[in-house]
Tab-separated table of C-alpha atoms and ligand atoms in Angstrom:
chain	number	residue	atom	x	y	z
A	1	MET	CA	-0.347	-0.337	0.117
A	2	THR	CA	1.662	3.527	-0.918
A	3	ASN	CA	2.215	5.847	2.156
A	4	TRP	CA	0.665	8.728	0.184
A	5	PHE	CA	1.151	10.989	3.023
A	6	SER	CA	5.429	10.062	3.684
A	7	LEU	CA	8.101	12.551	2.903
A	8	GLU	CA	10.692	10.317	3.534
A	9	GLY	CA	13.369	11.629	1.130
A	10	LYS	CA	12.145	15.255	0.919
A	11	THR	CA	13.716	18.434	1.589
A	12	ALA	CA	11.295	21.318	3.179
A	13	LEU	CA	11.643	24.624	3.453
A	14	VAL	CA	9.438	26.211	6.431
A	15	THR	CA	10.077	30.317	5.881
A	16	GLY	CA	9.617	32.377	9.586
A	17	ALA	CA	9.180	28.450	11.658
A	18	SER	CA	11.395	29.002	14.806
A	19	TYR	CA	7.833	28.662	16.256
A	20	GLY	CA	4.129	29.180	15.529
A	21	ILE	CA	2.728	27.265	12.419
A	22	GLY	CA	5.575	26.831	11.042
A	23	PHE	CA	7.359	25.380	13.761
A	24	ALA	CA	4.471	23.562	13.762
A	25	ILE	CA	4.051	22.681	9.888
A	26	ALA	CA	7.881	22.081	10.180
A	27	SER	CA	7.403	19.572	13.001
A	28	ALA	CA	5.068	17.933	11.256
A	29	TYR	CA	7.080	17.129	8.065
A	30	ALA	CA	9.622	15.528	9.878
A	31	LYS	CA	7.472	13.009	11.881
A	32	VAL	CA	7.265	12.083	8.541
A	33	GLY	CA	10.557	11.593	6.461
A	34	ALA	CA	11.415	15.023	5.708
A	35	THR	CA	14.455	17.125	6.527
A	36	ILE	CA	13.460	20.360	7.810
A	37	VAL	CA	15.262	23.452	6.847
A	38	PHE	CA	13.536	26.993	7.807
A	39	ASN	CA	15.033	31.055	7.973
A	40	ASP	CA	14.577	33.436	10.803
A	41	LEU	CA	15.254	37.232	10.612
A	42	LYS	CA	18.082	37.273	13.233
A	43	GLN	CA	20.392	33.699	14.999
A	44	GLU	CA	19.043	34.286	18.314
A	45	PHE	CA	15.886	33.207	16.657
A	46	VAL	CA	17.483	30.747	14.290
A	47	ASP	CA	18.801	29.413	17.158
A	48	LYS	CA	16.211	29.648	19.451
A	49	GLY	CA	14.732	27.328	16.566
A	50	ILE	CA	17.587	25.021	16.070
A	51	ALA	CA	16.773	23.794	19.867
A	52	ALA	CA	13.132	23.866	20.002
A	53	TYR	CA	13.069	21.276	17.032
A	54	ARG	CA	16.477	19.274	18.523
A	55	GLU	CA	13.708	19.339	22.124
A	56	ALA	CA	11.438	17.417	19.596
A	57	GLY	CA	13.812	15.204	18.122
A	58	ILE	CA	14.123	17.125	15.499
A	59	LYS	CA	17.305	17.701	13.307
A	60	ALA	CA	16.680	21.552	11.511
A	61	HIS	CA	18.775	23.249	9.395
A	62	GLY	CA	19.211	26.999	10.004
A	63	TYR	CA	19.413	29.880	7.949
A	64	VAL	CA	19.433	33.878	9.181
A	65	CYS	CA	17.661	35.189	6.053
A	66	ASP	CA	14.925	38.362	5.478
A	67	VAL	CA	12.390	36.489	3.242
A	68	THR	CA	11.656	40.409	1.401
A	69	ASN	CA	15.771	40.623	0.911
A	70	GLU	CA	15.531	38.856	-2.863
A	71	GLU	CA	19.508	38.542	-2.498
A	72	GLN	CA	19.476	37.136	0.452
A	73	VAL	CA	17.294	34.423	-0.603
A	74	ASP	CA	19.182	33.848	-2.932
A	75	ALA	CA	22.299	33.764	-1.315
A	76	MET	CA	19.878	31.101	1.256
A	77	VAL	CA	18.566	28.827	-1.825
A	78	LYS	CA	22.088	28.079	-3.206
A	79	GLN	CA	23.138	27.214	0.219
A	80	ILE	CA	20.748	25.047	0.858
A	81	GLU	CA	21.469	23.203	-1.424
A	82	SER	CA	24.843	22.854	-1.516
A	83	GLU	CA	24.556	21.863	2.441
A	84	VAL	CA	21.275	19.919	2.499
A	85	GLY	CA	20.088	19.213	-0.845
A	86	VAL	CA	16.797	20.730	-3.420
A	87	ILE	CA	14.413	22.370	-2.013
A	88	ASP	CA	11.727	19.551	-2.617
A	89	ILE	CA	8.860	21.843	-0.773
A	90	LEU	CA	8.405	24.738	0.230
A	91	VAL	CA	6.217	26.898	2.966
A	92	ASN	CA	6.203	30.240	2.741
A	93	ASN	CA	4.864	30.783	6.299
A	94	ALA	CA	6.528	33.811	7.062
A	95	GLY	CA	4.402	37.199	8.004
A	96	ILE	CA	3.059	39.795	9.891
A	97	ILE	CA	0.786	41.957	10.663
A	98	LYS	CA	-0.222	45.203	11.495
A	99	ARG	CA	-3.548	46.253	12.787
A	100	ILE	CA	-4.310	50.053	12.490
A	101	PRO	CA	-7.510	51.524	10.840
A	102	MET	CA	-6.484	52.213	7.310
A	103	ILE	CA	-6.809	56.139	6.607
A	104	GLU	CA	-4.119	55.822	10.416
A	105	MET	CA	-1.912	53.578	8.591
A	106	SER	CA	1.465	54.907	6.673
A	107	ALA	CA	2.318	54.299	3.008
A	108	ALA	CA	5.588	52.558	4.419
A	109	GLU	CA	3.693	50.491	7.233
A	110	PHE	CA	1.012	48.764	4.514
A	111	ARG	CA	3.630	48.673	1.548
A	112	GLN	CA	5.850	46.723	4.601
A	113	VAL	CA	2.795	44.178	5.173
A	114	ILE	CA	2.817	44.013	1.426
A	115	ASP	CA	6.439	43.932	1.105
A	116	VAL	CA	6.489	40.123	3.707
A	117	ASP	CA	2.645	38.313	2.908
A	118	LEU	CA	3.125	38.685	-0.376
A	119	ASN	CA	6.299	40.159	-2.439
A	120	ALA	CA	8.194	37.621	0.192
A	121	PRO	CA	6.164	34.504	-1.271
A	122	PHE	CA	6.868	35.531	-4.983
A	123	ILE	CA	10.962	36.015	-4.678
A	124	VAL	CA	11.776	32.811	-2.645
A	125	ALA	CA	8.587	30.872	-4.988
A	126	LYS	CA	11.223	32.333	-7.610
A	127	ALA	CA	14.154	30.803	-6.091
A	128	VAL	CA	12.868	27.958	-5.588
A	129	ILE	CA	11.463	26.162	-8.760
A	130	PRO	CA	14.586	26.411	-11.175
A	131	SER	CA	15.693	23.550	-9.291
A	132	MET	CA	11.912	21.709	-8.989
A	133	ILE	CA	11.269	22.018	-12.379
A	134	LYS	CA	15.146	20.405	-13.108
A	135	LYS	CA	13.950	18.038	-10.427
A	136	GLY	CA	11.415	17.427	-12.349
A	137	GLY	CA	8.704	18.613	-9.602
A	138	GLY	CA	7.870	20.189	-6.693
A	139	LYS	CA	5.112	22.274	-4.109
A	140	ILE	CA	4.270	24.831	-2.921
A	141	ILE	CA	2.425	25.549	0.001
A	142	ASN	CA	1.256	29.675	0.569
A	143	ILE	CA	0.302	30.587	3.766
A	144	CYS	CA	-2.793	32.755	3.511
A	145	SER	CA	-5.588	33.598	5.688
A	146	MET	CA	-9.261	34.190	6.090
A	147	MET	CA	-8.210	37.302	5.234
A	148	SER	CA	-7.604	36.061	2.162
A	149	GLU	CA	-11.797	36.017	1.397
A	150	LEU	CA	-12.627	38.309	4.014
A	151	GLY	CA	-12.013	41.753	5.329
A	152	ARG	CA	-12.228	43.575	8.692
A	153	GLU	CA	-11.374	46.539	10.411
A	154	THR	CA	-7.979	47.547	11.223
A	155	VAL	CA	-6.094	44.238	8.544
A	156	ALA	CA	-6.185	46.360	5.058
A	157	ALA	CA	-2.804	45.605	4.368
A	158	TYR	CA	-2.758	42.086	5.701
A	159	ALA	CA	-5.939	41.344	3.522
A	160	SER	CA	-4.841	43.203	0.406
A	161	ALA	CA	-1.865	40.988	0.703
A	162	LYS	CA	-3.224	37.267	1.985
A	163	GLY	CA	-6.068	38.416	-0.853
A	164	GLY	CA	-3.478	38.684	-3.482
A	165	LEU	CA	-1.197	35.531	-2.175
A	166	LYS	CA	-4.328	33.708	-3.015
A	167	MET	CA	-4.006	34.855	-6.708
A	168	LEU	CA	-0.332	33.779	-6.373
A	169	THR	CA	-0.894	30.810	-5.743
A	170	ARG	CA	-3.074	30.234	-8.626
A	171	ASN	CA	-0.657	31.945	-10.336
A	172	ILE	CA	2.028	29.384	-9.504
A	173	ALA	CA	-0.174	26.782	-10.231
A	174	SER	CA	-1.524	27.775	-13.924
A	175	GLU	CA	2.207	28.525	-14.820
A	176	TYR	CA	4.293	25.603	-13.566
A	177	GLY	CA	1.692	23.177	-13.339
A	178	GLU	CA	3.271	21.425	-16.574
A	179	TYR	CA	6.443	20.337	-14.088
A	180	ASN	CA	4.655	18.578	-11.641
A	181	ILE	CA	4.758	21.399	-9.517
A	182	GLN	CA	1.841	21.982	-7.251
A	183	CYS	CA	0.996	25.527	-5.683
A	184	ASN	CA	-1.326	25.744	-3.004
A	185	GLY	CA	-2.928	27.590	-0.442
A	186	ILE	CA	-3.426	27.071	3.356
A	187	GLY	CA	-5.755	29.493	4.704
A	188	PRO	CA	-6.089	29.266	8.596
A	189	GLY	CA	-8.549	30.225	10.467
A	190	TYR	CA	-7.609	31.722	14.285
A	191	ILE	CA	-4.714	30.200	15.336
A	192	ALA	CA	-3.617	30.603	19.109
A	193	THR	CA	0.420	31.910	18.133
A	194	PRO	CA	1.817	35.239	18.948
A	195	GLN	CA	0.423	36.498	16.228
A	196	THR	CA	-2.634	36.335	17.423
A	197	ALA	CA	-2.322	36.791	21.085
A	198	PRO	CA	-3.275	40.387	21.396
A	199	LEU	CA	-6.305	39.570	20.356
A	200	ARG	CA	-6.796	36.925	23.279
A	201	GLU	CA	-5.829	38.762	25.907
A	202	ARG	CA	-7.158	38.594	28.833
A	203	GLN	CA	-9.259	41.896	30.151
A	204	ALA	CA	-8.285	43.645	33.653
A	205	ASP	CA	-11.143	42.499	35.695
A	206	GLY	CA	-10.339	38.618	34.125
A	207	SER	CA	-13.214	38.935	31.119
A	208	ARG	CA	-12.474	37.189	28.064
A	209	HIS	CA	-10.978	39.801	25.643
A	210	PRO	CA	-13.732	40.325	23.544
A	211	PHE	CA	-12.455	39.227	20.057
A	212	ASP	CA	-11.836	36.252	21.543
A	213	SER	CA	-15.720	35.779	22.436
A	214	PHE	CA	-16.237	37.115	18.468
A	215	ILE	CA	-13.919	34.639	17.228
A	216	ILE	CA	-15.607	31.638	19.478
A	217	ALA	CA	-18.885	32.363	18.510
A	218	LYS	CA	-18.374	32.684	14.708
A	219	THR	CA	-16.275	29.619	14.622
A	220	PRO	CA	-19.147	26.721	13.929
A	221	ALA	CA	-15.825	24.523	16.407
A	222	ALA	CA	-16.490	26.912	18.966
A	223	ARG	CA	-12.677	27.134	19.763
A	224	TRP	CA	-9.484	28.821	18.673
A	225	GLY	CA	-7.204	26.680	16.292
A	226	ASN	CA	-3.660	25.358	17.473
A	227	PRO	CA	-1.004	25.611	14.969
A	228	GLU	CA	-1.038	21.235	15.050
A	229	ASP	CA	-4.783	21.613	13.467
A	230	LEU	CA	-2.821	22.668	10.602
A	231	GLN	CA	-0.404	20.189	10.917
A	232	GLY	CA	-2.507	16.998	8.474
A	233	PRO	CA	-3.498	19.280	5.824
A	234	ALA	CA	-0.140	20.700	5.306
A	235	VAL	CA	1.660	17.096	5.049
A	236	PHE	CA	-1.046	16.262	2.982
A	237	LEU	CA	-0.131	19.174	0.695
A	238	ALA	CA	3.036	18.331	0.588
A	239	SER	CA	3.016	14.864	0.082
A	240	ALA	CA	2.217	12.573	-3.050
A	241	ALA	CA	-1.342	12.315	-2.439
A	242	SER	CA	-2.033	15.552	-3.367
A	243	ASP	CA	-0.668	15.077	-6.797
A	244	PHE	CA	-3.410	16.793	-8.940
A	245	VAL	CA	-4.587	19.035	-6.259
A	246	ASN	CA	-3.285	22.786	-8.326
A	247	GLY	CA	-4.052	26.129	-7.287
A	248	HIS	CA	-6.580	24.860	-4.132
A	249	ILE	CA	-6.677	27.253	-0.676
A	250	LEU	CA	-7.570	24.711	1.429
A	251	TYR	CA	-9.296	26.873	4.747
A	252	VAL	CA	-8.693	25.054	7.651
A	253	ASP	CA	-11.014	26.913	9.873
A	254	GLY	CA	-13.064	24.989	11.839
A	255	GLY	CA	-15.908	26.474	9.576
A	256	ILE	CA	-15.596	30.494	10.016
A	257	LEU	CA	-16.264	30.650	6.456
A	258	ALA	CA	-19.593	28.711	6.532
A	259	TYR	CA	-20.985	30.023	9.435
A	260	ILE	CA	-22.901	33.026	9.890
A	261	GLY	CA	-22.106	33.300	13.725
A	262	LYS	CA	-24.134	32.578	16.574
A	263	GLN	CA	-26.472	34.432	17.853
A	264	PRO	CA	-26.021	36.639	20.395
B	1	NAP	P1	4.002	34.634	14.242
B	1	NAP	O1	4.057	34.063	14.831
B	1	NAP	O2	3.638	36.283	13.833
B	1	NAP	O3	4.799	34.104	14.068
B	1	NAP	C1	5.932	34.721	12.270
B	1	NAP	C2	7.700	34.426	11.946
B	1	NAP	O4	7.852	35.078	10.856
B	1	NAP	C3	8.252	34.442	12.806
B	1	NAP	O5	9.370	33.349	13.012
B	1	NAP	C4	9.064	35.475	11.955
B	1	NAP	O6	10.448	35.780	12.534
B	1	NAP	C5	9.195	35.439	10.830
B	1	NAP	N1	9.385	36.312	9.848
B	1	NAP	C6	8.458	37.626	9.724
B	1	NAP	N2	9.142	38.340	9.072
B	1	NAP	C7	9.694	37.995	8.591
B	1	NAP	C8	11.241	37.716	7.671
B	1	NAP	N3	10.868	39.169	6.874
B	1	NAP	N4	11.604	37.244	7.424
B	1	NAP	C9	11.986	36.181	8.005
B	1	NAP	N5	10.762	35.713	8.552
B	1	NAP	C10	10.042	37.059	9.156
B	1	NAP	O7	2.849	34.659	13.217
B	1	NAP	P2	2.058	33.200	13.043
B	1	NAP	O8	0.772	33.191	14.068
B	1	NAP	O9	2.585	31.915	13.268
B	1	NAP	O10	1.918	32.650	11.401
B	1	NAP	C11	2.867	32.620	10.491
B	1	NAP	C12	1.846	32.160	8.948
B	1	NAP	O11	-0.087	31.866	9.167
B	1	NAP	C13	1.949	34.080	8.685
B	1	NAP	O12	2.112	34.211	7.423
B	1	NAP	C14	0.250	34.314	9.062
B	1	NAP	O13	-0.254	35.158	8.458
B	1	NAP	C15	-0.612	33.203	8.803
B	1	NAP	N6	-1.391	32.980	9.437
B	1	NAP	C16	-1.561	33.162	10.505
B	1	NAP	C17	-3.103	32.813	11.630
B	1	NAP	C18	-3.043	32.965	13.317
B	1	NAP	O14	-4.204	32.966	13.783
B	1	NAP	N7	-1.786	32.796	13.929
B	1	NAP	C19	-4.604	32.625	10.861
B	1	NAP	C20	-4.293	32.771	9.325
B	1	NAP	C21	-2.799	32.907	9.025
B	1	NAP	P3	10.790	37.090	14.020
B	1	NAP	O15	10.127	36.292	14.952
B	1	NAP	O16	11.705	37.313	13.948
B	1	NAP	O17	9.707	37.659	13.781
B	2	GCO	C1	-6.672	39.466	12.955
B	2	GCO	C2	-5.732	38.285	13.106
B	2	GCO	C3	-6.443	37.164	11.928
B	2	GCO	C4	-5.698	36.260	11.516
B	2	GCO	C5	-5.865	35.268	10.341
B	2	GCO	C6	-6.798	34.894	9.957
B	2	GCO	O1	-6.356	40.745	13.413
B	2	GCO	O2	-7.762	39.063	12.325
B	2	GCO	O3	-4.321	37.878	13.138
B	2	GCO	O4	-6.159	38.329	10.150
B	2	GCO	O5	-4.139	35.934	11.972
B	2	GCO	O6	-5.034	35.484	9.470
B	2	GCO	O7	-6.935	33.679	9.319
């Protein structure tokens, strides 16, 4: 019986994976046989990440790289190819958010979010695709968002980037599908990580943050997601099980996008 979900012999680069969603996805890949490579902005975080992977029994390769910097990305990919091997699986996970009302947001702040959340996935995918073509194929998984489909107050830049990332995903699928490259997205719902910590902080009186209560009412699963909830879908999209899935955004959201929300 073919093990559809094995990543034995594959090298996976997960960007921004010292912790959070990226760490969970990379850890799952290691459990099904992949060699793990990740990057972060600072050596301190790379070192912490390597230690965290080691604690989980995983030997990870870590590199310092700002994914918005094309020169650094090209150099990192070349270094990975010579030190570890050709990248078979790319997860464009690194991302930032700035929650600022649009008319109070500077153009520089808007550009910074677009740079990390949209330009960088383009830069990194562009760097890895040529070797994937030479090798006969590969998998690219872009971490999209509920905001690839929905807007909300204060996240104009983030939603614009994640909406663009959905279409970049579809375009890479369209342009490189003939080279046996599958490019898909994962659209996580609201996941408990450092990025969403401000939305879950307890109030002074110990009560739930209003947004915390809102998300629970909007989610059929009636809970926030955990990074581990994304591991199975991420393995599916990185494995042979999804070789005919291309240009698809897989929403892992507990049902938010299907649900009008619980009556108050
Ligand atoms: P997180 O906890 O904020 O972690 C983001 C990671 O990206 C950090 O390791 C960060 O490194 C790294 N990073 C940021 N800018 C970078 C750059 N220029 N170069 C290299 N690395 C960079 O975020 P998360 O919650 O795990 O989210 C991961 C991805 O999932 C993001 O794309 C996010 O938009 C998306 N997402 C999150 C949720 C959620 O509810 N949490 C839901 C949907 C989608 P530093 O630590 O050095 O800053
Ligand atoms: C926010 C949250 C969301 C999540 C995620 C939802 O401020 O609304 O940060 O954007 O991070 O993207 O899918």
